[in-house]
Every structure is written in C-alpha cells, then in structure tokens.
Short mmCIF file of C-alpha atoms and ligand atoms in Angstrom, two decimals:
data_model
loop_
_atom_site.label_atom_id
_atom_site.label_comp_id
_atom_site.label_asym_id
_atom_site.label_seq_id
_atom_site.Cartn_x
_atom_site.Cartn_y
_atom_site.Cartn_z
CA UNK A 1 0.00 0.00 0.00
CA UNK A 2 1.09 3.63 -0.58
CA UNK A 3 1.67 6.26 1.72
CA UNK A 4 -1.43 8.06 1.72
CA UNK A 5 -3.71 4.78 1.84
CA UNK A 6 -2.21 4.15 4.86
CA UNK A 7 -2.08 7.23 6.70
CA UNK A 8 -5.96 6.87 6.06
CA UNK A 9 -6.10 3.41 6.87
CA UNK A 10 -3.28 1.72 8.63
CA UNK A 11 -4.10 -0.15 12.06
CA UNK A 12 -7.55 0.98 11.84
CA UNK A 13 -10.40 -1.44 10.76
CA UNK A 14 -14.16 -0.96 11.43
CA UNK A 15 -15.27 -1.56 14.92
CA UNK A 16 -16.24 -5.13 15.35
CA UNK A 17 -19.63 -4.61 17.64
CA UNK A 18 -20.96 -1.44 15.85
CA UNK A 19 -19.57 -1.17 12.33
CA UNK A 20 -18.55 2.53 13.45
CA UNK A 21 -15.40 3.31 10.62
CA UNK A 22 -13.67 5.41 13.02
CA UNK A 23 -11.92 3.81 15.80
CA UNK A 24 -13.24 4.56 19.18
CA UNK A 25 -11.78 6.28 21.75
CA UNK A 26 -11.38 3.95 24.42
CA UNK A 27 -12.10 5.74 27.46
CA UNK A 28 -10.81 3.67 30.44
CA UNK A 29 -8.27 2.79 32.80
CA UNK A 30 -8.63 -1.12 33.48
CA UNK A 31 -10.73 -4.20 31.57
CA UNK A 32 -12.39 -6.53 33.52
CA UNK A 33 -11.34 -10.02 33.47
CA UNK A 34 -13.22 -13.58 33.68
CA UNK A 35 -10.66 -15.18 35.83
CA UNK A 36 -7.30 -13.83 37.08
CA UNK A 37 -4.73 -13.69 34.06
CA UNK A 38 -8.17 -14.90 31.50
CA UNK A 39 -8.40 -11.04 28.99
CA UNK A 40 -8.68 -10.39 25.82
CA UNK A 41 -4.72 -9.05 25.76
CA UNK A 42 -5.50 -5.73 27.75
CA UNK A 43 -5.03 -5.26 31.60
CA UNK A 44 -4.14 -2.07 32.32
CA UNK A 45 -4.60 1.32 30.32
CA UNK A 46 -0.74 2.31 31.14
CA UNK A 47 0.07 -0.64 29.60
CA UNK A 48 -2.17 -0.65 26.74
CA UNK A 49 -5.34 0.90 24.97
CA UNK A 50 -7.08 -0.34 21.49
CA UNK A 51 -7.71 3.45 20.27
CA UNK A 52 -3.35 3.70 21.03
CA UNK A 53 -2.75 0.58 19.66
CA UNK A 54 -4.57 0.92 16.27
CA UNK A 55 -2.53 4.62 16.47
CA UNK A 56 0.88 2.65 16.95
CA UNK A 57 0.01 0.26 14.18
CA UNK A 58 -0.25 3.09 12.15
CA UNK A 59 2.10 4.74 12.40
CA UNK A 60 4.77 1.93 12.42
CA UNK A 61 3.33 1.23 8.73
CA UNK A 62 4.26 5.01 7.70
CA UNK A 63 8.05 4.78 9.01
CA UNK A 64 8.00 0.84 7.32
CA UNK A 65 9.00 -0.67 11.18
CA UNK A 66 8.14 -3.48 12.65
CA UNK A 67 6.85 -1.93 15.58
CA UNK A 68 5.97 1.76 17.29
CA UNK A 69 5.48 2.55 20.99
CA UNK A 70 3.56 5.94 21.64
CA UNK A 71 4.53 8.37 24.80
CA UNK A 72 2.75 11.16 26.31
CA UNK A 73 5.42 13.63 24.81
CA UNK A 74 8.62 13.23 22.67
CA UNK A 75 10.65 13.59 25.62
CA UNK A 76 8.77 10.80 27.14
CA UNK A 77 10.13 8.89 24.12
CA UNK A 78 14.07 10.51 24.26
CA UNK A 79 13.95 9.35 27.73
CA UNK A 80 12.88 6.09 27.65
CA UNK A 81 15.69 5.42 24.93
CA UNK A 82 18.13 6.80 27.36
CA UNK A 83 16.95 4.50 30.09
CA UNK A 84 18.52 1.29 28.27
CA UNK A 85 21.79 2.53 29.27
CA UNK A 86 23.64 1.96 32.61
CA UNK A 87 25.83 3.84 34.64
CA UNK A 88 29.18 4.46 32.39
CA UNK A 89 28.00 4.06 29.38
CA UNK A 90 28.52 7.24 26.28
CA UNK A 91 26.57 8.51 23.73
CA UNK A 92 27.59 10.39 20.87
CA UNK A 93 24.82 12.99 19.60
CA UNK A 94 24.08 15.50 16.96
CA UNK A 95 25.79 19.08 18.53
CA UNK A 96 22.67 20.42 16.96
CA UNK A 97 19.51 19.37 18.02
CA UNK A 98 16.34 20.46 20.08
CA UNK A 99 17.48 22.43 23.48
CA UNK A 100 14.91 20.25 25.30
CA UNK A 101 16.63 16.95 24.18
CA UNK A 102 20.30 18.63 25.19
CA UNK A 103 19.01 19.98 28.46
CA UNK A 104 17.62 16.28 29.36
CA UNK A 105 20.90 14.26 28.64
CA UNK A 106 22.90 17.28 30.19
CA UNK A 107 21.11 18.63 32.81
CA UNK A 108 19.16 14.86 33.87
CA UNK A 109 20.76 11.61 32.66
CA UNK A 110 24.38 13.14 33.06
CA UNK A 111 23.28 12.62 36.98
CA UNK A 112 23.34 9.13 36.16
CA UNK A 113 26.79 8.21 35.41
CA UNK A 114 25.54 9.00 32.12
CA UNK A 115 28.05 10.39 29.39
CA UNK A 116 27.09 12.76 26.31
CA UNK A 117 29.49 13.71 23.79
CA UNK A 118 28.04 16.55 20.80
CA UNK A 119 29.25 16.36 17.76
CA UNK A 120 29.22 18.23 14.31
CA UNK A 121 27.95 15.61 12.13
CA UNK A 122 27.73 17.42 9.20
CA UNK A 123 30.46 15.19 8.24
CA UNK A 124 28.99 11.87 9.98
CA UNK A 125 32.81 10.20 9.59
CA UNK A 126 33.61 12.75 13.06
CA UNK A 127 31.75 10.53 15.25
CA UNK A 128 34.24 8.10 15.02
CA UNK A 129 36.94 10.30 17.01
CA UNK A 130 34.56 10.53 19.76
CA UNK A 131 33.94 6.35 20.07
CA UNK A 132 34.99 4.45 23.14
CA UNK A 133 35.01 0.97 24.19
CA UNK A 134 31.81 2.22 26.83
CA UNK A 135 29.68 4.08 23.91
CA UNK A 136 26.39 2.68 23.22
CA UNK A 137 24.40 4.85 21.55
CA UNK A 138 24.37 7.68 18.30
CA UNK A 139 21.69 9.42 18.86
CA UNK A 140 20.58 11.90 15.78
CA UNK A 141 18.33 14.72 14.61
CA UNK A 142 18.37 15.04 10.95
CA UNK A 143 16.96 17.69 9.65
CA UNK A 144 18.45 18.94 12.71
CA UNK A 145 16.69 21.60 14.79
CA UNK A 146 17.11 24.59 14.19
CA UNK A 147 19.99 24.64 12.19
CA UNK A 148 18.38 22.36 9.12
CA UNK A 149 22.19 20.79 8.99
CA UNK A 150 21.26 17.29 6.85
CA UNK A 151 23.28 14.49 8.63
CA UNK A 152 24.32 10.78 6.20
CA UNK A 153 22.09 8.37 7.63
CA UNK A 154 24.17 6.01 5.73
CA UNK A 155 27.45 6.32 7.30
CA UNK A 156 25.84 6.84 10.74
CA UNK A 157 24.29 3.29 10.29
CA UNK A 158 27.82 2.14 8.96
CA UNK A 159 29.19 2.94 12.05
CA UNK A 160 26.72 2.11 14.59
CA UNK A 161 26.93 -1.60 13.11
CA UNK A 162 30.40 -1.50 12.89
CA UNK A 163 30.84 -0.74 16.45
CA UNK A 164 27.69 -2.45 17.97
CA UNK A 165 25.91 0.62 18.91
CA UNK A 166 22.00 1.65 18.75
CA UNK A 167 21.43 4.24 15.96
CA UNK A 168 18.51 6.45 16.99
CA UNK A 169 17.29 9.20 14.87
CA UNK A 170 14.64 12.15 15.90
CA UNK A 171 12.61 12.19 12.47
CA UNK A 172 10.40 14.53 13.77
CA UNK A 173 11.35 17.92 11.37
CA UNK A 174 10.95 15.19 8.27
CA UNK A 175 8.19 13.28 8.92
CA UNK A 176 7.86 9.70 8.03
CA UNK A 177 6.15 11.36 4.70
CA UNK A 178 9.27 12.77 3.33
CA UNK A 179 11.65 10.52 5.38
CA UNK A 180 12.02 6.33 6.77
CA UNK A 181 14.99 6.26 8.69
CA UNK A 182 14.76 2.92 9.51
CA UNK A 183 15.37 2.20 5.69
CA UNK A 184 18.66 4.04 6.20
CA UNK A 185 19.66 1.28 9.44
CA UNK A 186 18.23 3.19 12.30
CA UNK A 187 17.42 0.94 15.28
CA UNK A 188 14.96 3.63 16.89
CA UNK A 189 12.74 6.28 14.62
CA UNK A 190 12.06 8.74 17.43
CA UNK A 191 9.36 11.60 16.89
CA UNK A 192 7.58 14.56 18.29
CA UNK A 193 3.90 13.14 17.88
CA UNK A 194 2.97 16.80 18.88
CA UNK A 195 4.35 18.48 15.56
CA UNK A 196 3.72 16.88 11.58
CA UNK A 197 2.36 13.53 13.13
CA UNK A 198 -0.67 15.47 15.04
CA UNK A 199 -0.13 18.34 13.07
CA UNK A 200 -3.17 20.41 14.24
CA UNK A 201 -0.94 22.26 17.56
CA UNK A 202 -3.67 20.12 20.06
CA UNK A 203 -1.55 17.28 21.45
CA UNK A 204 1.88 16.80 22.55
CA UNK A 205 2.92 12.60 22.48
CA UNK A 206 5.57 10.83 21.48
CA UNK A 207 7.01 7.69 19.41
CA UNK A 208 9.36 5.02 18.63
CA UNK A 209 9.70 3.02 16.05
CA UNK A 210 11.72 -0.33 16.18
CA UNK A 211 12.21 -3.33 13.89
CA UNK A 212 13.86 -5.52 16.32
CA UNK A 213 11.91 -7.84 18.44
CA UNK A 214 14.53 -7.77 21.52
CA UNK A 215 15.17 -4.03 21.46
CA UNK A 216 10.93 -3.17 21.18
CA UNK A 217 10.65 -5.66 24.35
CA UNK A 218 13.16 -3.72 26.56
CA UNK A 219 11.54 -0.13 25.35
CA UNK A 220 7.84 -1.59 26.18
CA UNK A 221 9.40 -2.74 29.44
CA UNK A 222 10.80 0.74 30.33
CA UNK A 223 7.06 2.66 28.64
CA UNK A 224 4.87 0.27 30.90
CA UNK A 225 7.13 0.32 34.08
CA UNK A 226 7.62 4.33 33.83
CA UNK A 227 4.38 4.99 32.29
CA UNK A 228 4.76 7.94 29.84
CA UNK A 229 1.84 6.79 27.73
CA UNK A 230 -0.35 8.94 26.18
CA UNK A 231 -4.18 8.73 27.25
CA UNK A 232 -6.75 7.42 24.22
CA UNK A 233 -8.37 10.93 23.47
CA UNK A 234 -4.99 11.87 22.69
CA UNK A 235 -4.00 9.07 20.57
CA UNK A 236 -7.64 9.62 18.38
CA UNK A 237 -6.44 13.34 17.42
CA UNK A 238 -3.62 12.15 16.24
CA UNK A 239 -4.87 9.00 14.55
CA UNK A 240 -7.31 11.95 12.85
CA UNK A 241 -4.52 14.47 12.36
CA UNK A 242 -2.74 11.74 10.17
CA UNK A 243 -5.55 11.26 7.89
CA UNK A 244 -3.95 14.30 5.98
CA UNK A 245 -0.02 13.90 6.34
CA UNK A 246 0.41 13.13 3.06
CA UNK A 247 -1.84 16.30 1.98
CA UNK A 248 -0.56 18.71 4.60
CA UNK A 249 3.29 17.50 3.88
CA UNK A 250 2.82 18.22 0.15
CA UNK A 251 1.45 22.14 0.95
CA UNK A 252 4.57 22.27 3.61
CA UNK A 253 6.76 21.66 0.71
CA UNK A 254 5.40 23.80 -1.70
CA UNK A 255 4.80 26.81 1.02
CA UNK A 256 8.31 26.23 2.39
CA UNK A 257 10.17 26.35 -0.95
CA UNK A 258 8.59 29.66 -1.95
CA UNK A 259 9.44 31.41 1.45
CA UNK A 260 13.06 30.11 1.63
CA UNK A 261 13.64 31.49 -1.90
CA UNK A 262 11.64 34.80 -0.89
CA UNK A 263 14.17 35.17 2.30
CA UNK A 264 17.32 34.24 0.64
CA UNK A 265 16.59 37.33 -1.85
CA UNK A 266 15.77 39.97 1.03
CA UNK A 267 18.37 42.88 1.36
CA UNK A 268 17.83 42.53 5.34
CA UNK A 269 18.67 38.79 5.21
CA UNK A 270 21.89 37.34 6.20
CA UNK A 271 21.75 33.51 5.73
CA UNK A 272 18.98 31.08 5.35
CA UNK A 273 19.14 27.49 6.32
CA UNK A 274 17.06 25.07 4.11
CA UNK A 275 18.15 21.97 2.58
CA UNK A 276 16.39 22.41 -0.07
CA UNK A 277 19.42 25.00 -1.75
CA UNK A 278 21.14 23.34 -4.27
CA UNK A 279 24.00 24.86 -2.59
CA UNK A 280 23.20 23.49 0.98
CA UNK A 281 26.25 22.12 2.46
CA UNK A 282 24.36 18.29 2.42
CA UNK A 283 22.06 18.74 -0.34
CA UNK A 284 22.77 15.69 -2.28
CA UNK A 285 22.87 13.98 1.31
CA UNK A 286 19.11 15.32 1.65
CA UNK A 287 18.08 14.66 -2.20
CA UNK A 288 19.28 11.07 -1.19
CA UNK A 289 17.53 10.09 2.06
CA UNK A 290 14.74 13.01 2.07
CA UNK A 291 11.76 13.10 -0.64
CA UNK A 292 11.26 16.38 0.07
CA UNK A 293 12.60 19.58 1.88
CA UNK A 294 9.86 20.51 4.26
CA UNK A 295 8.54 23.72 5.89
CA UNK A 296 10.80 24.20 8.76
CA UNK A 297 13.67 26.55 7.92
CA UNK A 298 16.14 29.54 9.86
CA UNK A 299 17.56 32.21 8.98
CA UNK A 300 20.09 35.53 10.24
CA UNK A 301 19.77 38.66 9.86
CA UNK A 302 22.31 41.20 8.83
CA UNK A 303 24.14 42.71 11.44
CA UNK A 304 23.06 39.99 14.01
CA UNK A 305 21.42 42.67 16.38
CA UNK A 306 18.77 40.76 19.23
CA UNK A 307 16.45 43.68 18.87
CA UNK A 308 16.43 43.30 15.21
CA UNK A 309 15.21 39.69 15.53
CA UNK A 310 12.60 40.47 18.28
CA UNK A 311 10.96 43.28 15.88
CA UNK A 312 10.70 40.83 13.19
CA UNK A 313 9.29 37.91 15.51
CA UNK A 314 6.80 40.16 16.60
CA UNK A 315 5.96 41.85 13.79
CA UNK A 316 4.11 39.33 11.68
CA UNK A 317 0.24 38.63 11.25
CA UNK A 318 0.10 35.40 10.01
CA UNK A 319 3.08 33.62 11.73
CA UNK A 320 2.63 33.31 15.24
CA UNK A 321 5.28 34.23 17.73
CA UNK A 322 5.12 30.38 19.41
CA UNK A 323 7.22 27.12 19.89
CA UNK A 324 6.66 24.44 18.77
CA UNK A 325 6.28 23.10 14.97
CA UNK A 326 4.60 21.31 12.40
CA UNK A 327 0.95 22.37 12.41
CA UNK A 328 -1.28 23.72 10.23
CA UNK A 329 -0.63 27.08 11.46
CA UNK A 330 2.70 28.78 10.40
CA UNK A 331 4.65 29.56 13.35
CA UNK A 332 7.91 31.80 13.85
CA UNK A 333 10.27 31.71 16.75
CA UNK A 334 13.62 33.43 18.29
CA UNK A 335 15.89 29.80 19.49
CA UNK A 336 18.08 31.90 21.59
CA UNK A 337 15.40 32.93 23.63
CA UNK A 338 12.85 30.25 23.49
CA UNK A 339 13.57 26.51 22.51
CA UNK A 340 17.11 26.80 22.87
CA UNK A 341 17.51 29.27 25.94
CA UNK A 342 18.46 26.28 28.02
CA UNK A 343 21.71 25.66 26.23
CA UNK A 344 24.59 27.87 27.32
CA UNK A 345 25.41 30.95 24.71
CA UNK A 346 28.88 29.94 23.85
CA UNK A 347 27.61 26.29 23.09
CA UNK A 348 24.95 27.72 20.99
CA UNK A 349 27.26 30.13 19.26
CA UNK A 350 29.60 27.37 18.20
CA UNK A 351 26.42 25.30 16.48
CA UNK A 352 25.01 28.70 14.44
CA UNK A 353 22.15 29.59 16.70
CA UNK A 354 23.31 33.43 16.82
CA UNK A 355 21.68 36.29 18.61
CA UNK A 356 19.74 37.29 14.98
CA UNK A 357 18.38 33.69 14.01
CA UNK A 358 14.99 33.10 13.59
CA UNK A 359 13.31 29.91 12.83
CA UNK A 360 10.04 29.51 11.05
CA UNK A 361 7.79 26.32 10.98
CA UNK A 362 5.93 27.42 7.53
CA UNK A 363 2.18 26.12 7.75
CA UNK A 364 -0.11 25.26 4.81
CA UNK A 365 -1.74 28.57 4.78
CA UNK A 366 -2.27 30.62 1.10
CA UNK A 367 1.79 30.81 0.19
CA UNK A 368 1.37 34.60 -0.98
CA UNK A 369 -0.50 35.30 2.65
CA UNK A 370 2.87 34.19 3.96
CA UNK A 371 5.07 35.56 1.82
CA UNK A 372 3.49 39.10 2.53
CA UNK A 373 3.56 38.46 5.94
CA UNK A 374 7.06 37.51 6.25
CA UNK A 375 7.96 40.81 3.73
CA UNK A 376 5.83 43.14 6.18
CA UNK A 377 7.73 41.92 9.72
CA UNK A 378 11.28 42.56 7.36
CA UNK A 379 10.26 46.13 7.01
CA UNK A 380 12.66 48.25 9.06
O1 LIG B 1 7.68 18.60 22.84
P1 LIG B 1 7.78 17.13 22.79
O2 LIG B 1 6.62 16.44 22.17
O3 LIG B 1 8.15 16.54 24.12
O4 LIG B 1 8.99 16.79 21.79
C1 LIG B 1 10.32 17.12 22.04
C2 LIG B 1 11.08 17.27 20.75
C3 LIG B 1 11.86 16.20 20.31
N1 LIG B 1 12.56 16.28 19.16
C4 LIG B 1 12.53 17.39 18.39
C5 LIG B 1 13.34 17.44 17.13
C6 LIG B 1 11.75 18.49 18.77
O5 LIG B 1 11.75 19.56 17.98
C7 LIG B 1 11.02 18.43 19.98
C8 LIG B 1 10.20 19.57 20.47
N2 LIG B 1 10.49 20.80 19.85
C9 LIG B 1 9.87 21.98 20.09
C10 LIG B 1 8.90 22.16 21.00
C11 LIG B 1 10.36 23.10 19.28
O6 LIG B 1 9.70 24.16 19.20
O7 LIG B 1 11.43 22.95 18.67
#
C-alpha cells in the first residue's frame, strides 16, 4: 500500500460490535477479566489501549517498522531510549539538536553516570573520534533543529553496526512522509507526535519506532514500568490528524520552498538554512535520504542585532510568535530565547544559533499570505 492509503487506513479497521469506521476512543483505565490472568490481551490502560494501539500500528506502517510505541510527549520517548543505558555508558549525539533533548541528557541523565558527547555531524565520519570501548548509543536529529544541517544516515548506520551501537534518529522535522529512517539502518525512529504527526498544535505525544523484536521488548518494558503513555483521546487526534499527512506535507513543501527562496533574496537577510538549496552544504545527502525539503527553515539577519530579531518575531500577522512546529498554522520563533535558551550561549554560538536567528515552521496557509507576511515583519 502507498503512503497516503495508509495514513488513512493503517491499524484501523471498522469496529467489530458497531460497524462505526472510526476507531473509538477507548475511554478507560482497566478491563475486567473472567478469571485472574483470562483477557482479551489488555489489563491495564498504562500498559495498553485499542484506540493507542490501532494509532501505533499506524504509524509503524508510515516509518515501514516493525513496531511503534507511543509516549505522552517526545521527551517521554528521548527518555525512555536513554533508560537502556547503565551507569558508564557514552553517547555520541548531533551538537545540533532540540534544546529540550540537550538539556535532558545534560542537565538529567548526566546525573546518572551517564556520558554525552556533541558532535558536528555534518560530516557523519567525526563521530568516530569521539567512540569508546563504553559508547552505546548515536543518537541523531536530521533535519536537525534549528539549524536544518542534513546528517548521512548512511554512514551513521555504517558505524553504529560497525561498532555495535543503537542508531537512533529524531525524524520529527521530516516526517515519516518525506523521510524512513529505519530504511537508512536506524534501530529507533524517534518523533515529536505533537508536531507533523498530530499536526493540528492540540496534542503533545511521542514515538518510537523499532524493527527488532529484543530491542521493542526492553523499550515496552521501560514505557509500561515508567508509564509515559499517552491517554486514548490523545492518541484519536492524532490518529485523525494523520488522515492528511500526506496532503498537509505536500502544501509544507510547496509553502516552504517559496518562502526560503523569498528570504534568501531579502536585502535585510543574512543567511537562510534550508536543505532544499542546491547549494546546501548536504544537499545531495538530503536529495538522497529526504523526498522532500519541508517547511521548517532559519535564517540571520544582517548585522546579528537581538532587537532586530525580536521586531521581526513580533511583527508578523500570520506567523505566530510560538514554539513548537509542524501544524497547520505557520509559526515563527527566536531559538536563543525560546527553545534553545536552556543551552549555554557559547555552546549555541559554536552550532550557528546566533543572537539574529529566527526559525520559522511554515504552515499550509495561502503561500502569498505568507510571503506578505514575512515581507511586512522585514520592514525596518
Ligand atoms: O515537545 P515534545 O513532544 O516533548 O517533543 C520534544 C522534541 C523532540 N525532538 C525534536 C526534534 C523536537 O523539535 C522536539 C520539540 N520541539 C519543540 C517544541 C520546538 O519548538 O522545537
């Protein structure tokens, strides 16, 4: 089946006692059983729920796994990865990626005994400096947020065999519409439910995606035991929201193309990060493992003045000044300030995210509207 067959229809059939074609929403905590241990396979809701289930199912078809575990946020997903480590063990991660993710290994799991190492892996061959005989897992964010660096899947999966570590990758600026990581050699598609997945900005959740029969048992182990699972009203708007991936992706595309070429024109512009440039640094790297460039982009402005940045962020009509990504609604934010304000300035400096860069999450809006918009805030 294609892609948007099964956003539609993945993991969802009619309900057996009424016929109703959309699945329920299963509103309950516990199922009642005719003798101790005698159930139809569900026990507890923290443990499992048909309306999640039917939601996992699908999803796991769209990212082509085996498998996919659902969380009550993304970082309920980052952290349950984390939590099949021990006490000495390393990981090696993107330098660039999502402050909440950084502050998490830094500010929490470092607590453990646990050891982070971030790397530039715009050329994916400099994780191997950072490798010890205690790493155990790469843990990436391609497109990475918010610096839209591309990062070779390929050689990342290369390595992680090579070396017996689990490759997890955050495909939660791509999408499983425009990318499968798990067709690259990921062990673990990670996402933000709450952005493209959902894509209507009214749920935050979480997922995983596995192939391997071993490595899904130990993450359901850690989900059920620690209980970040999302609650079934949640798991309908998303099983709703994903009707129209395939539909909203293709608008995201076309919206986000025509405002990265708009900003990379502008006299007030510095640079703009989108990997959909020819002359982005991993273009061909993106052309290879992407099938499209997406609606989340950044960009600088000249002279790299704070104040210059916060008159632009606030200036626009359309785009709303808010965090967060991937929704209908176009969306512009300030990283220094906002998702990224918990990662220290000079580490931020050294990945791009200067006082002047603004990120955009382009929504599937009229693309003139936007491009107006965007023109209007640029004013000085
Ligand atoms: O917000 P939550 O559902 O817990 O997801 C965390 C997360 C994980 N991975 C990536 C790449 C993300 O971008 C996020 C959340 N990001 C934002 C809220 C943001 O505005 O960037």
């Amino acid at each position: 089946m294609k892609f948007g067959t099964k956003a539609i229809h993945a993991g969802q059939e009619p309900d057996p006692s009424t016929g109703a074609i959309m699945t329920p929403i299963f509103q309950t905590s516990t199922y009642v059983q005719e003798a101790p241990g005698k159930h139809k396979g569900y026990v507890y809701a923290r443990g499992k729920n048909p309306t999640r289930t039917a939601l996992e199912k699908c999803i796991a078809s769209l990212e082509k796994t085996k498998y996919c575990l659902c969380f009550s946020s993304g970082m309920g997903a980052a952290d349950t990865v984390i939590k099949l480590l021990k006490p000495g063990d390393e990981v090696i991660a993107t330098h660039d990626l999502y402050g909440g993710s950084y502050r998490m290994f830094v500010r929490v799991f470092s607590n453990y005994g646990i050891k982070f190492h971030f790397v530039d892996m715009v050329d994916a061959r400099n994780i191997t400096k950072f490798l010890t005989k205690n790493t155990k897992l790469l843990w990436v964010e391609t497109p990475t947020n918010p610096m839209m660096n591309i990062i070779d899947l390929t050689v990342c999966s290369k390595i992680a065999k090579k070396n017996n570590l689990i490759l997890a990758v955050d495909n939660t600026f791509a999408s499983p519409y425009l990318q499968n990581p798990a067709d690259f050699g990921a062990d673990i598609v990670a996402h933000s439910v709450t952005k493209y997945l959902g894509g209507h900005s009214d749920v935050v959740m979480g997922a995983l995606c596995i192939n391997n029969d071993d490595l899904r048992e130990k993450l359901a182990f850690i989900q059920n035991s620690c209980g970040a699972t999302p609650g079934p009203m949640d798991s309908y708007l998303v099983l709703r929201g994903i009707k129209t991936l395939h539909l909203r992706m293709e608008k995201h595309c076309e919206n986000g193309k025509k405002i990265a070429y708009f900003l990379r024109k502008h006299p007030n512009v510095d640079k703009v990060f989108w990997p959909g440039f020819p002359d982005h640094t991993n273009h061909a790297i993106a052309k290879k493992q992407m099938s499209g460039f997406g609606g989340m982009m950044s960009f600088t402005l000249k002279g790299d003045k704070l104040e210059d940045a916060y008159n632009v962020v606030t200036r626009t009509k359309v785009f709303s000044l808010a965090e967060s990504l991937g929704g209908v609604e176009s969306l512009i934010s300030h990283p220094a300030s906002m998702t990224h304000a918990s990662i220290p300035k000079e580490v931020r400096m050294k990945t791009g995210i200067s006082d002047s860069l603004i990120r955009l999450s382009v929504g599937v809006e009229d693309g003139d509207d936007l491009v107006e918009d965007i023109a209007m805030s640029l004013q000085q």
